[in-house]
Short mmCIF file of C-alpha atoms in Angstrom, two decimals:
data_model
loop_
_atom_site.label_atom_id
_atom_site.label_comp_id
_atom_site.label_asym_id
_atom_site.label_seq_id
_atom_site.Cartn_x
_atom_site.Cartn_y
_atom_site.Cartn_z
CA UNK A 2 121.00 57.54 -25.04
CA UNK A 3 121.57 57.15 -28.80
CA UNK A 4 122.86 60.43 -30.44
CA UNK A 5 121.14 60.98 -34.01
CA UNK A 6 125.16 61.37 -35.59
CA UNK A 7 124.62 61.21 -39.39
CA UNK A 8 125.34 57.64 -40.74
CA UNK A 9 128.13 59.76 -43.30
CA UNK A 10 130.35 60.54 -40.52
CA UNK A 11 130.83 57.38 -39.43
CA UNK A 12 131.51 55.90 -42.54
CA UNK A 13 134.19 58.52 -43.20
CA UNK A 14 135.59 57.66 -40.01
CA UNK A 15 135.29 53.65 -41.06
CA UNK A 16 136.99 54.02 -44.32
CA UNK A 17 140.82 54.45 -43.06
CA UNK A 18 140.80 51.80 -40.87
CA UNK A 19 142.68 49.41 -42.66
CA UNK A 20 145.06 51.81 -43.74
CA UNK A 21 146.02 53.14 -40.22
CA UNK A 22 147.44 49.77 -39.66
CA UNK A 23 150.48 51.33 -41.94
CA UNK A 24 152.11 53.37 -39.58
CA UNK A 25 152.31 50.74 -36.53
CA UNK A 26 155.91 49.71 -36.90
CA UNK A 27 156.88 53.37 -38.28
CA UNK A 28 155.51 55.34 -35.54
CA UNK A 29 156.55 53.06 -32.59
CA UNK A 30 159.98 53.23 -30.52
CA UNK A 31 162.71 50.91 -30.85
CA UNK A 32 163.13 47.75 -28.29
CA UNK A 33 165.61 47.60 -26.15
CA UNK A 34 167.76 44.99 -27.13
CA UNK A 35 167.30 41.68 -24.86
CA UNK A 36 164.26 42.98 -23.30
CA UNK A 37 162.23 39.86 -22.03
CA UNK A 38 159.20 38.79 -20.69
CA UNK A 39 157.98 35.70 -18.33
CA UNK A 40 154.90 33.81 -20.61
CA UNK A 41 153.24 30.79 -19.22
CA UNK A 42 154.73 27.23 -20.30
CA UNK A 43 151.89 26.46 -22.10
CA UNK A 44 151.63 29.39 -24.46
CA UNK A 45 155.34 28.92 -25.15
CA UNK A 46 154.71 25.75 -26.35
CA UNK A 47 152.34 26.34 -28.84
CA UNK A 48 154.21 28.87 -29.79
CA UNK A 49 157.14 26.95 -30.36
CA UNK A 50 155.66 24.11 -31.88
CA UNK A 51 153.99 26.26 -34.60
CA UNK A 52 157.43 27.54 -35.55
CA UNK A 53 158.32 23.77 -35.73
CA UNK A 54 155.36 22.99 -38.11
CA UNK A 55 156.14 26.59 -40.31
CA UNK A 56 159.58 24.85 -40.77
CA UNK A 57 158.40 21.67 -42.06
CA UNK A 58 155.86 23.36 -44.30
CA UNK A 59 158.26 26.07 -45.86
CA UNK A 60 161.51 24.13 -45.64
CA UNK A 61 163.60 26.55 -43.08
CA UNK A 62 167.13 25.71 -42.54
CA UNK A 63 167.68 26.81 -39.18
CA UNK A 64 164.90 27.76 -36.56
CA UNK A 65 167.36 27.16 -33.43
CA UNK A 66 167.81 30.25 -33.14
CA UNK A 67 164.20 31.52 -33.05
CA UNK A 68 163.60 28.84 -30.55
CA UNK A 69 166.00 29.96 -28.21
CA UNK A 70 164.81 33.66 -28.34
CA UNK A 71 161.03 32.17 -27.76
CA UNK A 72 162.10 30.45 -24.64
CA UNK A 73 163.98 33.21 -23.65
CA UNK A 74 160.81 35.65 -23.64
CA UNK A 75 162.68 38.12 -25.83
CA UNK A 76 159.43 40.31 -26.54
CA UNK A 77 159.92 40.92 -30.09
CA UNK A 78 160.36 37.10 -31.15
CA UNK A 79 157.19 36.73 -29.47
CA UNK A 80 155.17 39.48 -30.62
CA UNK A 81 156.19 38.65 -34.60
CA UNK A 82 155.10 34.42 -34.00
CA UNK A 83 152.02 36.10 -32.30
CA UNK A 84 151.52 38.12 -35.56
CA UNK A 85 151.92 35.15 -38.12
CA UNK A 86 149.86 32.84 -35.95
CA UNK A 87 147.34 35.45 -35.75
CA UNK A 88 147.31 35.45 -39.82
CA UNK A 89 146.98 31.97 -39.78
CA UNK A 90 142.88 32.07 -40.73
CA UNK A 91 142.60 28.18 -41.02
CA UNK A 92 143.63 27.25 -37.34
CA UNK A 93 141.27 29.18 -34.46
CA UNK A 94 143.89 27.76 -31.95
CA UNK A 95 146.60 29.76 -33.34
CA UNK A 96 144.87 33.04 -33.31
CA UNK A 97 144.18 32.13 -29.70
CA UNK A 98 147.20 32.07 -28.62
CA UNK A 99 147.81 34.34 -30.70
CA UNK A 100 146.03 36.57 -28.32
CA UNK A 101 147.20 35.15 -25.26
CA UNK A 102 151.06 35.92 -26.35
CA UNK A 103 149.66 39.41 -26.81
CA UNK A 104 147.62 39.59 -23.83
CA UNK A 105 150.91 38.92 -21.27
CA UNK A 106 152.95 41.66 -23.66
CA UNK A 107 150.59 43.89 -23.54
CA UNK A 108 149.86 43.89 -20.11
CA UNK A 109 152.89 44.02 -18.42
CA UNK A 110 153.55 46.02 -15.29
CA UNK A 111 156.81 46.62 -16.30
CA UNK A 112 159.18 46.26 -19.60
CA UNK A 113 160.42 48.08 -22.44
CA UNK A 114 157.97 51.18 -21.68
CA UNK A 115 157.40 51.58 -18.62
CA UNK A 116 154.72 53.78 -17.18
CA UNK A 117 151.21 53.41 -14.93
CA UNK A 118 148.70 51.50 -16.63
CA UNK A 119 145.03 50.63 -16.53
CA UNK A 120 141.81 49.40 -17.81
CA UNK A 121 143.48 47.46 -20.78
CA UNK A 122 147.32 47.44 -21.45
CA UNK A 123 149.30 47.02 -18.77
CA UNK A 124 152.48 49.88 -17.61
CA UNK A 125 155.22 48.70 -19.41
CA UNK A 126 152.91 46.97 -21.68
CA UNK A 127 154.10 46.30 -25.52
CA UNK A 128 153.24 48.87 -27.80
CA UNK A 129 152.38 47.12 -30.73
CA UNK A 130 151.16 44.30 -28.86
CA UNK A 131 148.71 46.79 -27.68
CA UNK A 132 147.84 48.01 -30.88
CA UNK A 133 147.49 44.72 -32.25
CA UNK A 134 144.45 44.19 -29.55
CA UNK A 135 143.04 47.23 -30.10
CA UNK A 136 142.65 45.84 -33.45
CA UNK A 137 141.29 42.61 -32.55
CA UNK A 138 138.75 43.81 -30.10
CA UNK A 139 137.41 46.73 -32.35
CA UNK A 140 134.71 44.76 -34.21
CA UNK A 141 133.33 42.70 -30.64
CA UNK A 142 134.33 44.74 -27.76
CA UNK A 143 135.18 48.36 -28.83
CA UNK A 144 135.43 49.84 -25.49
CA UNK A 145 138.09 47.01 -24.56
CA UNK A 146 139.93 48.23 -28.09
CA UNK A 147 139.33 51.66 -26.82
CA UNK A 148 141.32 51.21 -23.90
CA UNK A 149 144.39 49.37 -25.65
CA UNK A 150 144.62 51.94 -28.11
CA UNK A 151 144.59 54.80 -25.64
CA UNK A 152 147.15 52.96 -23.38
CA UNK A 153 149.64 52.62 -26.85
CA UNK A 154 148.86 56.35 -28.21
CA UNK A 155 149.69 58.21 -24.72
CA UNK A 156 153.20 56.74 -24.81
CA UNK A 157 153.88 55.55 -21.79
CA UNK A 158 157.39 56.29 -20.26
CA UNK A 159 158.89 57.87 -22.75
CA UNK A 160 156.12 60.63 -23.15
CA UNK A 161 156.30 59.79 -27.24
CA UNK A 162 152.79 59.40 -28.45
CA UNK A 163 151.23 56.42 -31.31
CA UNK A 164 149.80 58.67 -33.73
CA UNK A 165 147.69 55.68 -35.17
CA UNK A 166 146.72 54.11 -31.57
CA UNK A 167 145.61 57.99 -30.86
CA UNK A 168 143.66 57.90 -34.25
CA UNK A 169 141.66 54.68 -33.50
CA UNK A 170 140.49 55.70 -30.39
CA UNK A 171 138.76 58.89 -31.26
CA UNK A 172 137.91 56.84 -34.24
CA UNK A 173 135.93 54.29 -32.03
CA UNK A 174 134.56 56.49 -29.55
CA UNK A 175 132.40 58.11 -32.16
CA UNK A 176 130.89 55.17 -33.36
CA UNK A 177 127.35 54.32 -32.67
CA UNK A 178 127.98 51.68 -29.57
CA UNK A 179 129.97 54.29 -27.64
CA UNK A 180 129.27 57.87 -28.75
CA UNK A 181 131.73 59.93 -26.53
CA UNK A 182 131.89 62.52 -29.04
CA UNK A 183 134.17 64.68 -26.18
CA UNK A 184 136.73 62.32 -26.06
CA UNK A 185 136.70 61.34 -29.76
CA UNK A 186 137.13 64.78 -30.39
CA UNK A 187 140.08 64.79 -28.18
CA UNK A 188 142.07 62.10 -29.73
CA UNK A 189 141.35 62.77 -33.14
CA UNK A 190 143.08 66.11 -32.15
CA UNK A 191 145.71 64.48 -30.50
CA UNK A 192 146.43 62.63 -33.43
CA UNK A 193 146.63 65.27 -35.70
CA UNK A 194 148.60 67.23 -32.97
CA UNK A 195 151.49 64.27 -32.88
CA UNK A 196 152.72 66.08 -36.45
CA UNK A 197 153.73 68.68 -34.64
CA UNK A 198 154.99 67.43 -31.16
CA UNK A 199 156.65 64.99 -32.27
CA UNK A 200 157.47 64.93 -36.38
CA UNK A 201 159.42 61.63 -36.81
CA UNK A 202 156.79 59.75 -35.39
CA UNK A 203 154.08 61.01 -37.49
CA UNK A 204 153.03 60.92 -41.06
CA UNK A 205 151.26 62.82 -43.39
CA UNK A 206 148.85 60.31 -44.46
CA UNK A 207 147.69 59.90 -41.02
CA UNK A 208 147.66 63.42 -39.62
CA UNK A 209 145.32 64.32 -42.98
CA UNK A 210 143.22 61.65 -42.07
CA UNK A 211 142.58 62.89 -38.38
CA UNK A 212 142.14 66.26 -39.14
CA UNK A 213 139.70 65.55 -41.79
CA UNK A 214 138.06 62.98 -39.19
CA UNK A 215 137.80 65.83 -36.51
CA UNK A 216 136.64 68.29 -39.00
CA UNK A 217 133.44 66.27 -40.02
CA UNK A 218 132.33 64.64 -36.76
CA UNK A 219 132.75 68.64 -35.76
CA UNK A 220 130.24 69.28 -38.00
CA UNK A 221 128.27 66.79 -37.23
CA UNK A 222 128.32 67.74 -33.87
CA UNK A 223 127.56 71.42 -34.32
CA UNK A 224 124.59 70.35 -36.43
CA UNK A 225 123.36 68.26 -33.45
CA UNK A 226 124.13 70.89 -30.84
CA UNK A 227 121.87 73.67 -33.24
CA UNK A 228 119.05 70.99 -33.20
CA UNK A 229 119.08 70.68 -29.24
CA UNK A 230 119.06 74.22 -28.92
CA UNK A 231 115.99 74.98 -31.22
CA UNK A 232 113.95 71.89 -30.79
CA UNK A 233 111.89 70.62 -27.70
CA UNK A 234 113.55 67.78 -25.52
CA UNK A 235 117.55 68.15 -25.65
CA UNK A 236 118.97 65.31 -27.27
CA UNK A 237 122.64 66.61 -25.99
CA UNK A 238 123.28 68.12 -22.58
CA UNK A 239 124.98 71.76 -21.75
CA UNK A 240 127.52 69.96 -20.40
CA UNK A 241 128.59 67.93 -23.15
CA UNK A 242 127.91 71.11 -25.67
CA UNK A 243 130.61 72.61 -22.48
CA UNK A 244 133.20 69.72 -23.02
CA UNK A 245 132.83 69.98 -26.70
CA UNK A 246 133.66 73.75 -26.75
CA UNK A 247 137.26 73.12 -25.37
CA UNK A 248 137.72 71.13 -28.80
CA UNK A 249 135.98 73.20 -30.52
CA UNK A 250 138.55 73.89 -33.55
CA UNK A 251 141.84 71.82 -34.26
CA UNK A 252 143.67 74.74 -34.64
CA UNK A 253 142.95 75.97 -31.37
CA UNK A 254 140.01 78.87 -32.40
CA UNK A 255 140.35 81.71 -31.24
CA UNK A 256 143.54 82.42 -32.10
CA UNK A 257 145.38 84.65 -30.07
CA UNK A 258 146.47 87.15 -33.12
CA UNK A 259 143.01 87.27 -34.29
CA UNK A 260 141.48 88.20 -31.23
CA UNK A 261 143.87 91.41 -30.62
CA UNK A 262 143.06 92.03 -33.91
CA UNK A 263 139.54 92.45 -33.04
CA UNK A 264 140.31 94.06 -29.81
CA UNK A 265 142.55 96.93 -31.70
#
């Protein structure tokens, strides 16, 4: 069923995406140094020889030593060529493999973070790469973005959440295809929580931008919850008007000094 959210809200929530890209490199953890992956020979070799042809276009001096971390599977060598051949908007190859190198990053069982996976984004899958998919799915297949983004904003091992990746998924869930306002509700909180969990991996920019994201699908939400309450055939269930109470203010209303307040 289609949810009558007001066209506003989602246009509030549209307008930051492509500045939550920002904080992708700033909020995510450090590689170990040497970690490696095992890609498939023949997305290695496109990815080497489009190093080869950036070197004869831009004149590099040395790219031996690029090549050696490619065939190596060091992850970050692969996830940056991923990147530029994914910028490379004049060659649909390239951004395929693009995807591919992302794809066996991303959904690794084990690696650099390692923790249980599912759905998309594997348990030690790449952060970024992750991110990077969520971004690439978000326009065709949002629930497959969905599921890369929460896989990167949960953290995996180390328990240290991806305030954007966390963002973007309660960003997409409240769009019109999906419309799980519950769980948009809850990572938009999340989000906006990660300034205060954990600090250095958070900035203000983005923890502004969920909190005003929560704050007006909230009212959004309360406005539909009023109309299913005084109007004939419920467009929203009890249930859902249940889940949604748990989330029901981002500072966690009622607060406990206010309520012995009113009990005094």
């Amino acid at each position: 069923m289609q949810y009558r959210l007001y066209p506003i809200v989602i246009a509030l929530l549209l307008v930051v995406v492509t500045l939550t890209t920002l904080p992708m490199t700033r909020g995510a953890r450090r590689e170990q140094e040497g970690s490696s992956v095992e890609i498939p020979i023949n997305v290695l070799q496109k990815a080497i020889s489009f190093v080869k042809q950036q070197q004869q276009q831009h004149n590099y001096k040395d790219i031996s030593q690029i090549l050696q971390r490619l065939e190596l599977g060091d992850i970050h060598s692969l996830y940056e060529v991923a990147k530029a051949m994914n910028q490379n908007n004049d060659n649909k190859d390239d951004r395929q493999t693009s995807m591919e190198i992302w794809h066996v990053l991303a959904d690794a069982d084990d690696g650099p973070n390692n923790n249980s996976g599912g759905g998309g984004g594997g348990a030690g899958g790449h952060i970024l790469s992750q991110i990077a998919l969520g971004f690439a799915y978000s326009e065709h297949d949002k629930s497959r973005a969905v599921s890369y983004f929460v896989q990167a904003g949960e953290g995996h091992g180390d328990n240290v959440p991806h305030q954007a990746a966390l963002y973007n998924a309660g960003r997409l869930l409240a769009e019109p295809e999906l419309e799980d306002f519950v769980k948009a509700l809850a990572y938009l909180r999340a989000a906006y929580n990660v300034a205060e969990s954990h600090p250095e991996y958070s900035t203000l920019h983005l923890t502004e931008t969920s909190k005003f994201a929560y704050e007006r699908l909230s009212d959004q939400l309360v406005a539909l919850v009023k109309e299913s309450t005084t109007n004939k055939g419920s467009v929203i269930s009890i249930q859902q008007v249940a889940d949604m109470f748990l989330y029901a203010n981002i500072l966690d209303f009622p607060l406990v000094r206010v309520k012995r307040k009113n009990l005094a």
